[in-house]
PDB file of C-alpha atoms in Angstrom:
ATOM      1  CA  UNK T   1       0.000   0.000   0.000  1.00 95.00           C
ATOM      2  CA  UNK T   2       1.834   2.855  -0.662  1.00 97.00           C
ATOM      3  CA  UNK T   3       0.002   7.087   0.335  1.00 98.00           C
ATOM      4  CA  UNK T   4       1.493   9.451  -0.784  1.00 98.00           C
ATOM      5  CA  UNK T   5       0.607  13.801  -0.327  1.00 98.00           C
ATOM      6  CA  UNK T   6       3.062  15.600  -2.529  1.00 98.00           C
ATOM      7  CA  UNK T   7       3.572  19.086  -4.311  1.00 98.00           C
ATOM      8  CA  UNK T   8       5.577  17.429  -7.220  1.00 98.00           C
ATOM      9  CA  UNK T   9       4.005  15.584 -10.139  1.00 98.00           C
ATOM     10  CA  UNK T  10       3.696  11.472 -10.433  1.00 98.00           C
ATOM     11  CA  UNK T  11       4.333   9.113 -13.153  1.00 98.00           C
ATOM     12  CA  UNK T  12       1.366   7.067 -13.523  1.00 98.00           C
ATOM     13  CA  UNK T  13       2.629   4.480 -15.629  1.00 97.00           C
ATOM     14  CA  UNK T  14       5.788   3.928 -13.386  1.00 98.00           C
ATOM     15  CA  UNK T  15       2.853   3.856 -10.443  1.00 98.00           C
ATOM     16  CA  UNK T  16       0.930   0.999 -12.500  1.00 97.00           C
ATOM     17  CA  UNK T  17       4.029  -0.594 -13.116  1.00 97.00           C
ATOM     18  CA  UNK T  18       4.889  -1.173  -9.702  1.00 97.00           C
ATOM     19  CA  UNK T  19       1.307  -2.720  -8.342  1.00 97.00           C
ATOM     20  CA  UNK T  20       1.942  -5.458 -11.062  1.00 95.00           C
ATOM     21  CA  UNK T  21       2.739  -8.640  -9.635  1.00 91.00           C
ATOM     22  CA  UNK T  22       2.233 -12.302  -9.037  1.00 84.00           C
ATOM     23  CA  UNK T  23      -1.186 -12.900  -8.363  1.00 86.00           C
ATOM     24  CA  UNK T  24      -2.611  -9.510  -9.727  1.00 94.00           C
ATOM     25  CA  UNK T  25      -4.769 -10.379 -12.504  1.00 95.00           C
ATOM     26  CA  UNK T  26      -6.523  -6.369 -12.897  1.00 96.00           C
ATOM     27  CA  UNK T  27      -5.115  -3.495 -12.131  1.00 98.00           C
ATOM     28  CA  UNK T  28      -7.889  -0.264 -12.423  1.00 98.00           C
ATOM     29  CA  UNK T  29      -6.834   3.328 -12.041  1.00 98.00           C
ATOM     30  CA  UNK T  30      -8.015   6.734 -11.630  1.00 98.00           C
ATOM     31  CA  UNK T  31      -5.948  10.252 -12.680  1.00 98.00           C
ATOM     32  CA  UNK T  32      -7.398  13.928 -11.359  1.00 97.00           C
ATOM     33  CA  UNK T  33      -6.639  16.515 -13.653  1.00 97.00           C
ATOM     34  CA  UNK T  34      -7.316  20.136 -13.471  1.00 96.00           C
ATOM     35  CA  UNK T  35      -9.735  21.528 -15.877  1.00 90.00           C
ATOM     36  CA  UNK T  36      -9.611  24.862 -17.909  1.00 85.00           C
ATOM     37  CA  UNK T  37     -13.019  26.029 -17.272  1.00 80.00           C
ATOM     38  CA  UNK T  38     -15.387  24.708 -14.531  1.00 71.00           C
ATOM     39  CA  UNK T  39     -18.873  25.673 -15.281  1.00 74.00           C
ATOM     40  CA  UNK T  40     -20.367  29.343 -14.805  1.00 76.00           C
ATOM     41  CA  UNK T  41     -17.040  30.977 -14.122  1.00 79.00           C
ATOM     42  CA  UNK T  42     -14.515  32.676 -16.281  1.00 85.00           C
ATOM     43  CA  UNK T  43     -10.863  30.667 -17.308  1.00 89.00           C
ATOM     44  CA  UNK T  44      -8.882  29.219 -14.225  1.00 92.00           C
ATOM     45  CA  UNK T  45      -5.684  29.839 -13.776  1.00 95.00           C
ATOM     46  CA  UNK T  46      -5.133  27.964 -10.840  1.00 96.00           C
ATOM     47  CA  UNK T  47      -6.053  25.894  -8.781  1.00 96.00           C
ATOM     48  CA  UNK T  48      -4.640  26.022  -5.130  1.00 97.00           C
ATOM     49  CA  UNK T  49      -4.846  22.650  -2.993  1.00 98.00           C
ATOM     50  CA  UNK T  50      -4.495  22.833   0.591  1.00 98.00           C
ATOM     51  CA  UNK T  51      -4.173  20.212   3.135  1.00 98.00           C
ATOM     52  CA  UNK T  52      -3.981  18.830   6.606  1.00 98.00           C
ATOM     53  CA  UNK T  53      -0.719  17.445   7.560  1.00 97.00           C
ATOM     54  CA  UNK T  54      -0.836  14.289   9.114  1.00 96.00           C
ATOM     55  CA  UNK T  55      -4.167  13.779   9.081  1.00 97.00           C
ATOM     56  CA  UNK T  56      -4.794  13.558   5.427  1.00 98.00           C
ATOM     57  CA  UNK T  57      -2.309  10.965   5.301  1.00 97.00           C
ATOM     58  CA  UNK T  58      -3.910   8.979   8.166  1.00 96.00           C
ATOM     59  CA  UNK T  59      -7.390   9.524   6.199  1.00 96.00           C
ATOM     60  CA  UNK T  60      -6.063   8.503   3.066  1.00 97.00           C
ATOM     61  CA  UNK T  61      -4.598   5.474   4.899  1.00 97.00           C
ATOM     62  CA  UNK T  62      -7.254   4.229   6.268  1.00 96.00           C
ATOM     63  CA  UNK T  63      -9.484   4.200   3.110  1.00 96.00           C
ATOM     64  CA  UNK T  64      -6.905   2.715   1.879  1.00 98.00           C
ATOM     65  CA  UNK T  65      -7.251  -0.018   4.513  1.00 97.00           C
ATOM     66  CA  UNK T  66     -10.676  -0.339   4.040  1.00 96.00           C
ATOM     67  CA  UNK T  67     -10.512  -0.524   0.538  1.00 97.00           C
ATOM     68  CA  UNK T  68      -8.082  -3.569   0.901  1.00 96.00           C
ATOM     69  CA  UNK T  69     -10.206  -5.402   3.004  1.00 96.00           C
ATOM     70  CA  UNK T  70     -13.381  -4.721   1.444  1.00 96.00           C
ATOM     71  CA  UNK T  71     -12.029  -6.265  -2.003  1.00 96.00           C
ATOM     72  CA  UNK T  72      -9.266  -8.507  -0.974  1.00 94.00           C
ATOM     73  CA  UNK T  73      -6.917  -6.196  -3.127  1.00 97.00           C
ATOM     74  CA  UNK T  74      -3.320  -7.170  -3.810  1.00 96.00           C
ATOM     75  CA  UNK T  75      -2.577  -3.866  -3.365  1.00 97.00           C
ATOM     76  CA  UNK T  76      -3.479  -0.264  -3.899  1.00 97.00           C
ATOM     77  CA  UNK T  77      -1.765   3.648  -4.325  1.00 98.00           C
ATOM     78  CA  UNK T  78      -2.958   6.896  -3.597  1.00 98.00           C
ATOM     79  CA  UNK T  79      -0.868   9.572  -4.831  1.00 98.00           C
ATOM     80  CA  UNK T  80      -2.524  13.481  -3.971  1.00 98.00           C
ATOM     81  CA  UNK T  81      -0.804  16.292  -5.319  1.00 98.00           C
ATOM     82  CA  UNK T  82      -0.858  20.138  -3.223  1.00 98.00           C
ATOM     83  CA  UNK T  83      -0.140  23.413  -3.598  1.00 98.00           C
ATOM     84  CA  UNK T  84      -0.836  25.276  -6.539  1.00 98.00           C
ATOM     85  CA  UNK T  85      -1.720  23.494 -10.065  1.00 98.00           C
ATOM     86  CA  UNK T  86      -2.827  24.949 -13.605  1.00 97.00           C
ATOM     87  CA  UNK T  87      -5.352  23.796 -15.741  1.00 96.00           C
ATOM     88  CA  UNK T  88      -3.703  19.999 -17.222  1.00 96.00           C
ATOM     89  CA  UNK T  89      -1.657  19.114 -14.396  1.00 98.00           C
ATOM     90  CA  UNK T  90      -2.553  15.660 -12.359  1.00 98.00           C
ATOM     91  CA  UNK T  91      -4.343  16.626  -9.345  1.00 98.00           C
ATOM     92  CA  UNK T  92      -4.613  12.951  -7.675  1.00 98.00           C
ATOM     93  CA  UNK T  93      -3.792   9.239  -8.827  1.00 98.00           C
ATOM     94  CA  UNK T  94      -5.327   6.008  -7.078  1.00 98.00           C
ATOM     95  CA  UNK T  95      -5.496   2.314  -8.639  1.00 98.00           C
ATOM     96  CA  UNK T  96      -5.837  -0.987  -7.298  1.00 98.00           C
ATOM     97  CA  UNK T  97      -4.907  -4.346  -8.010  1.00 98.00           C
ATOM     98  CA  UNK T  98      -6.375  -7.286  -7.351  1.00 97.00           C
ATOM     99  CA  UNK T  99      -6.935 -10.674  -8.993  1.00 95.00           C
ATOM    100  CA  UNK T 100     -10.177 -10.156 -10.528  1.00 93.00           C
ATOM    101  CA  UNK T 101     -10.928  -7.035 -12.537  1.00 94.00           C
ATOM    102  CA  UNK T 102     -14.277  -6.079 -10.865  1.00 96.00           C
ATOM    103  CA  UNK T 103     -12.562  -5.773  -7.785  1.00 97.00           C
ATOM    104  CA  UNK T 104     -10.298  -3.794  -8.787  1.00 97.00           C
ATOM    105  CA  UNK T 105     -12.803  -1.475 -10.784  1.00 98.00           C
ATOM    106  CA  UNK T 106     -14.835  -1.302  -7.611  1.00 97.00           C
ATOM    107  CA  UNK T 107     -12.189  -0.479  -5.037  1.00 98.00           C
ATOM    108  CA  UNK T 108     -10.986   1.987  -7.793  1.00 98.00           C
ATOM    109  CA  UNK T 109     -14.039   4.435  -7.699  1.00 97.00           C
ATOM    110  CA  UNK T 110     -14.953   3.218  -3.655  1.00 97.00           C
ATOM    111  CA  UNK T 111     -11.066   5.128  -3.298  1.00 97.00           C
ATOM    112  CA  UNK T 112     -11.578   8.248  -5.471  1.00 97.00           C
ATOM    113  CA  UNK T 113     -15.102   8.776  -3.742  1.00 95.00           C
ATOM    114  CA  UNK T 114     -13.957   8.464  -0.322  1.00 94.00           C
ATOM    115  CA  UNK T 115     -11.163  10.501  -0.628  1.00 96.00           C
ATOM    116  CA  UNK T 116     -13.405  13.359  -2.052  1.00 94.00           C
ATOM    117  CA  UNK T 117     -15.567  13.372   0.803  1.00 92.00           C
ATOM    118  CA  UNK T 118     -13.615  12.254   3.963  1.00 91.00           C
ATOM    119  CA  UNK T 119      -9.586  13.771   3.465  1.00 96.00           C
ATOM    120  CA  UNK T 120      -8.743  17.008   4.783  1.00 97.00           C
ATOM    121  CA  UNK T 121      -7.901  18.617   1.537  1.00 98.00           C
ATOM    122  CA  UNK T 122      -9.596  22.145  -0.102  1.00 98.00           C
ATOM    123  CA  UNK T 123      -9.310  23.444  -3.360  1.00 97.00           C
ATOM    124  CA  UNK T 124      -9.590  27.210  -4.282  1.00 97.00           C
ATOM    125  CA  UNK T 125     -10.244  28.297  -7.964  1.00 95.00           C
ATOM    126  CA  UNK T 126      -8.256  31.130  -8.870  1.00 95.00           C
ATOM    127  CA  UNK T 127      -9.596  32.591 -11.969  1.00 93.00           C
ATOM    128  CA  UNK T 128      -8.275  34.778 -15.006  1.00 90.00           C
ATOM    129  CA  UNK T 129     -10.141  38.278 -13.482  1.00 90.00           C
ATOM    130  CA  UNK T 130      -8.160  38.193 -10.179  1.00 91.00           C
ATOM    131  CA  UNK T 131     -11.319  36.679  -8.069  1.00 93.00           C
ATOM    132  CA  UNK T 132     -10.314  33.582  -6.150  1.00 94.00           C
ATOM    133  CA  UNK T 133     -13.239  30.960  -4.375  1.00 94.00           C
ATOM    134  CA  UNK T 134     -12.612  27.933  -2.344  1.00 96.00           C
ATOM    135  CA  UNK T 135     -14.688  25.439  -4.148  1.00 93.00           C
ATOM    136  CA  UNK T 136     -17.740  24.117  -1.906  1.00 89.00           C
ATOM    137  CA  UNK T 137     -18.641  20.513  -1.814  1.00 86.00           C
ATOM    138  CA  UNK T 138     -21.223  19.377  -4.230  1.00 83.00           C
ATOM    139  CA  UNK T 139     -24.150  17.146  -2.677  1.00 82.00           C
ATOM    140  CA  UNK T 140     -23.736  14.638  -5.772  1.00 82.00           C
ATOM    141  CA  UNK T 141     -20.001  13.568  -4.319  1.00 84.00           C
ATOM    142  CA  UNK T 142     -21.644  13.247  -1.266  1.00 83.00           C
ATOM    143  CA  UNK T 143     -24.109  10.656  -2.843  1.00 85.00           C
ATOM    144  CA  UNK T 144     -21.540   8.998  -4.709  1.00 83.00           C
ATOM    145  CA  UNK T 145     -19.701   8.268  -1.552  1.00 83.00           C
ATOM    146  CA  UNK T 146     -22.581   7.360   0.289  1.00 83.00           C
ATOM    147  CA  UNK T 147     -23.786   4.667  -2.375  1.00 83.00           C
ATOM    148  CA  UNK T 148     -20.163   2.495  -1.245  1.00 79.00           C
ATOM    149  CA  UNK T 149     -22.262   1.966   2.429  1.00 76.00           C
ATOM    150  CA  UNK T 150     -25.441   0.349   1.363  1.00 67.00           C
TER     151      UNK T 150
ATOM    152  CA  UNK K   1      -4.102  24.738  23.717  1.00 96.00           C
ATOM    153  CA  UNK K   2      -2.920  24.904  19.394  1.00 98.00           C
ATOM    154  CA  UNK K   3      -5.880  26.069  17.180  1.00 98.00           C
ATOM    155  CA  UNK K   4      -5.129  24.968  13.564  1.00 98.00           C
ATOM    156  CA  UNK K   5      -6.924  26.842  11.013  1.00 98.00           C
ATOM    157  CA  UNK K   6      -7.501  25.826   6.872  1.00 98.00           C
ATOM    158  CA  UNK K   7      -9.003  26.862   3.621  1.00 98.00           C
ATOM    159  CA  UNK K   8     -10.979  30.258   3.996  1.00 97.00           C
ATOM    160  CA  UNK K   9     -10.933  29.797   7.544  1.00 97.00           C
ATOM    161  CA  UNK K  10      -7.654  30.297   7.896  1.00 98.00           C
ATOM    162  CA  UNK K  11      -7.887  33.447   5.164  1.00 97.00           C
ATOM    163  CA  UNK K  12     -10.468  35.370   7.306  1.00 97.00           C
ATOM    164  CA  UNK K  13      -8.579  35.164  10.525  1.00 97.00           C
ATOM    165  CA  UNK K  14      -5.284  36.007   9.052  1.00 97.00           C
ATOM    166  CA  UNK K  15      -3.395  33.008  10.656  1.00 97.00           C
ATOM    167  CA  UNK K  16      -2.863  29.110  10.224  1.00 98.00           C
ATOM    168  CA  UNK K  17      -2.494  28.615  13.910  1.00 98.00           C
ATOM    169  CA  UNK K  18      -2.774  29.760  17.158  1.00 97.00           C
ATOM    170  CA  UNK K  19      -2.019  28.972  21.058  1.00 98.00           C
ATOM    171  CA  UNK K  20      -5.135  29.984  22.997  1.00 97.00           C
ATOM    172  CA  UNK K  21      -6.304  28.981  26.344  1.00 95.00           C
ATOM    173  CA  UNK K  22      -9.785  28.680  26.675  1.00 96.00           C
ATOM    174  CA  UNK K  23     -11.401  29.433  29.953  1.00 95.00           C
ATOM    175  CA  UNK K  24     -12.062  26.552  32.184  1.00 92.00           C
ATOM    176  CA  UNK K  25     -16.006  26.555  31.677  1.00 93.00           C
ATOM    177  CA  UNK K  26     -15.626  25.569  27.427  1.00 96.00           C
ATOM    178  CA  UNK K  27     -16.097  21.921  27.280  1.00 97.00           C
ATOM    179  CA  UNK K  28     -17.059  20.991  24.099  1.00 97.00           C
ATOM    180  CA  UNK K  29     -16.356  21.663  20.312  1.00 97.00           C
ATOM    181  CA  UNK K  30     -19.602  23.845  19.948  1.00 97.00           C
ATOM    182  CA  UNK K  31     -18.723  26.399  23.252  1.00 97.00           C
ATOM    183  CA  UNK K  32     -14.976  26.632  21.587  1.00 98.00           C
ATOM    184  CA  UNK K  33     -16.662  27.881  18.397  1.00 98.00           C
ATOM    185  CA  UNK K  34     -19.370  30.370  20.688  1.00 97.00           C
ATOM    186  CA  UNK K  35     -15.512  31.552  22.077  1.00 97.00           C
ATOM    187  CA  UNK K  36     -13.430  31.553  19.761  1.00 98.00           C
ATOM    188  CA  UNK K  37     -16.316  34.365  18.483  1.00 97.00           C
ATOM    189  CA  UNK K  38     -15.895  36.635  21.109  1.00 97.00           C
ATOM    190  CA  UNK K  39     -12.515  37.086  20.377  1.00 97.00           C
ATOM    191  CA  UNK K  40     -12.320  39.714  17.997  1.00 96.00           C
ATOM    192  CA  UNK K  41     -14.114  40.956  14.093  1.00 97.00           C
ATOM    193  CA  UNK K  42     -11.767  38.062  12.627  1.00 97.00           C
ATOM    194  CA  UNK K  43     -13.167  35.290  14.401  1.00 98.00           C
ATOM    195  CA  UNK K  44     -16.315  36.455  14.475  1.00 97.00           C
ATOM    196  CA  UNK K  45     -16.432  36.608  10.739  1.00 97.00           C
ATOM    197  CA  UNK K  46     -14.845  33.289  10.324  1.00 97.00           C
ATOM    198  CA  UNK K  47     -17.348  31.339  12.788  1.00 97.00           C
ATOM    199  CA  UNK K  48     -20.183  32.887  11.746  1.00 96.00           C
ATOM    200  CA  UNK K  49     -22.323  30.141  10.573  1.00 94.00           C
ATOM    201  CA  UNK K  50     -20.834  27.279  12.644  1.00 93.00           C
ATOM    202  CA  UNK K  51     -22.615  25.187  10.249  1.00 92.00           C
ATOM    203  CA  UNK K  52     -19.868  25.698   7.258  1.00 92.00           C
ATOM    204  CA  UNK K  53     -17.411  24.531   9.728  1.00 96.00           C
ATOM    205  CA  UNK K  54     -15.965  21.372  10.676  1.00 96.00           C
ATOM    206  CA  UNK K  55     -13.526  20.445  13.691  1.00 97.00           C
ATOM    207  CA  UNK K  56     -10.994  17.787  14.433  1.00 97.00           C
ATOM    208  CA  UNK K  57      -9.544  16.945  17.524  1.00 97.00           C
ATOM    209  CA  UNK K  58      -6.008  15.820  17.661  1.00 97.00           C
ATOM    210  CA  UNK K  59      -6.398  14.831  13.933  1.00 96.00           C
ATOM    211  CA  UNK K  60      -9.809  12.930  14.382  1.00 95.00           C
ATOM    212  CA  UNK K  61     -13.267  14.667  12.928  1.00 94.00           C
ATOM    213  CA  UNK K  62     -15.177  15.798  16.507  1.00 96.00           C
ATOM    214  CA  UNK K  63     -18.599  16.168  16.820  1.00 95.00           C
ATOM    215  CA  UNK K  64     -19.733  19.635  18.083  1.00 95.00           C
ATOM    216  CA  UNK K  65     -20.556  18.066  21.273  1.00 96.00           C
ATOM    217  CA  UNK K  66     -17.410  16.548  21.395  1.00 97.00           C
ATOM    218  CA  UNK K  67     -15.262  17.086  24.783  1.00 97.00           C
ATOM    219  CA  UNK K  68     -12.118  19.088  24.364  1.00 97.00           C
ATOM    220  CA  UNK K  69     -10.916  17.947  27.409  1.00 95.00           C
ATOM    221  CA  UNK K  70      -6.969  16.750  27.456  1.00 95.00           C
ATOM    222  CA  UNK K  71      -6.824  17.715  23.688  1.00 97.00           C
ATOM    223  CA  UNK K  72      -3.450  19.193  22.298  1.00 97.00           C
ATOM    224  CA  UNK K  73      -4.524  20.374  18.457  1.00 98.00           C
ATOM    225  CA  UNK K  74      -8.070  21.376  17.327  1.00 98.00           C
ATOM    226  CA  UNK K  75      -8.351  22.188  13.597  1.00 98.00           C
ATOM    227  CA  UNK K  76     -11.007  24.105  12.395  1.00 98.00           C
ATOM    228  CA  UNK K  77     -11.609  23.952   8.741  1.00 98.00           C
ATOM    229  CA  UNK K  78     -15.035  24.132   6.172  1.00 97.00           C
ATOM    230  CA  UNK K  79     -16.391  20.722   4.464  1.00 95.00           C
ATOM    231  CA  UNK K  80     -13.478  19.052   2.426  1.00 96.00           C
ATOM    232  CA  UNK K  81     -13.151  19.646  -1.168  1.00 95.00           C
ATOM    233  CA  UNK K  82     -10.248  17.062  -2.387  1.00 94.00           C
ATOM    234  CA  UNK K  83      -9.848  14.483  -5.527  1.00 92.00           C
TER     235      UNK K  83
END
């Protein structure tokens, strides 16, 4: 299992590369990236990831954990990336590996929707006219992460 | 006591942390946020709606009826936004 909260970028194929092993028959990823232009606001330049330190790690380690034992996984990697980003960078990377590909595939978007909703991390948009907004949390991701409990 | 502060909570009071000493009659989560308002237009403005705001204690999420007792870092910070 290998978390991971860092301002540089990651190589996501070297990052696949590494879950493969014996035994792994699917591994299923997941890459972040920072768009151009979120909806009803003018061109980001930006965006400006803050975290929690220590405690996102611990977060991020225990979905991680419960990830792993939900879906037996071989393994699994959570890579986020902080401080400031422009629109195209990687924002976060998680996969899994496991010996069946619906595991994987599962424990894939169980990580990615967990994370959203339960690691201390914020994002602020700061856009081309000098305004600046911390981005609120949208009730869908919410639902999406609530769906993983029923 | 250290007060850790993030995202626009930290921008409104001006600070990421703090070392405050709360008086002996705040308990829980929910009277630190009623003091932490009294103590000056920052805070105010920052705890206004304790609703937007979410606390952990010594790195755990805390309840607003959550005891502060024997804790060493409370973070104060809105609803996550990461992914």
């Amino acid at each position: 299992m290998k978390i991971l909260v860092q301002h540089h970028d990651f190589d996501a194929g070297a990052e696949l590369a590494a879950l493969q092993s014996a035994g792994v028959g699917g591994i299923a990823s997941f890459i972040g990236i920072v768009r151009a232009n979120p909806a009803d606001h003018p061109p980001l330049t930006a965006l400006y990831l803050e975290h929690y330190p220590g405690m996102t790690e611990r977060a991020l380690t225990r979905i991680a954990e419960q990830a792993a034992t939900q879906w037996s996984l071989a393994d699994c990697t959570i890579i986020h990336r902080v401080g400031r980003l422009t629109p195209g960078e990687n924002i976060v990377f998680v996969a899994a590996a496991s010996p069946h590909r619906q595991a994987a595939l599962s424990a894939t978007a169980f990580l990615i929707d967990w994370l959203k909703t339960s690691a201390p991390i914020w994002k602020r948009e700061d856009f081309a006219d000098g305004q600046a907004s911390w981005v609120a949390p949208r009730e869908a991701d919410d639902r999406e992460a609530e769906k993983w409990l029923k | 006591m250290q007060i850790l502060y993030f995202a626009w909570l930290r921008e409104k009071i001006g600070v990421p942390a703090e070392t405050l000493e709360p008086p002996p009659g705040v308990a829980t989560v929910g009277a630190l946020i009623a003091w932490l308002q009294t103590l000056g237009p920052a805070h105010a403005a920052a705890f206004a709606d304790p609703n937007c705001i979410r606390c952990a204690i010594d790195q755990e999420i805390a309840a607003p009826g959550a005891s502060i007792a024997g804790a060493a870092e409370i973070a104060f910070f809105p609803p996550v936004t990461g992914g």
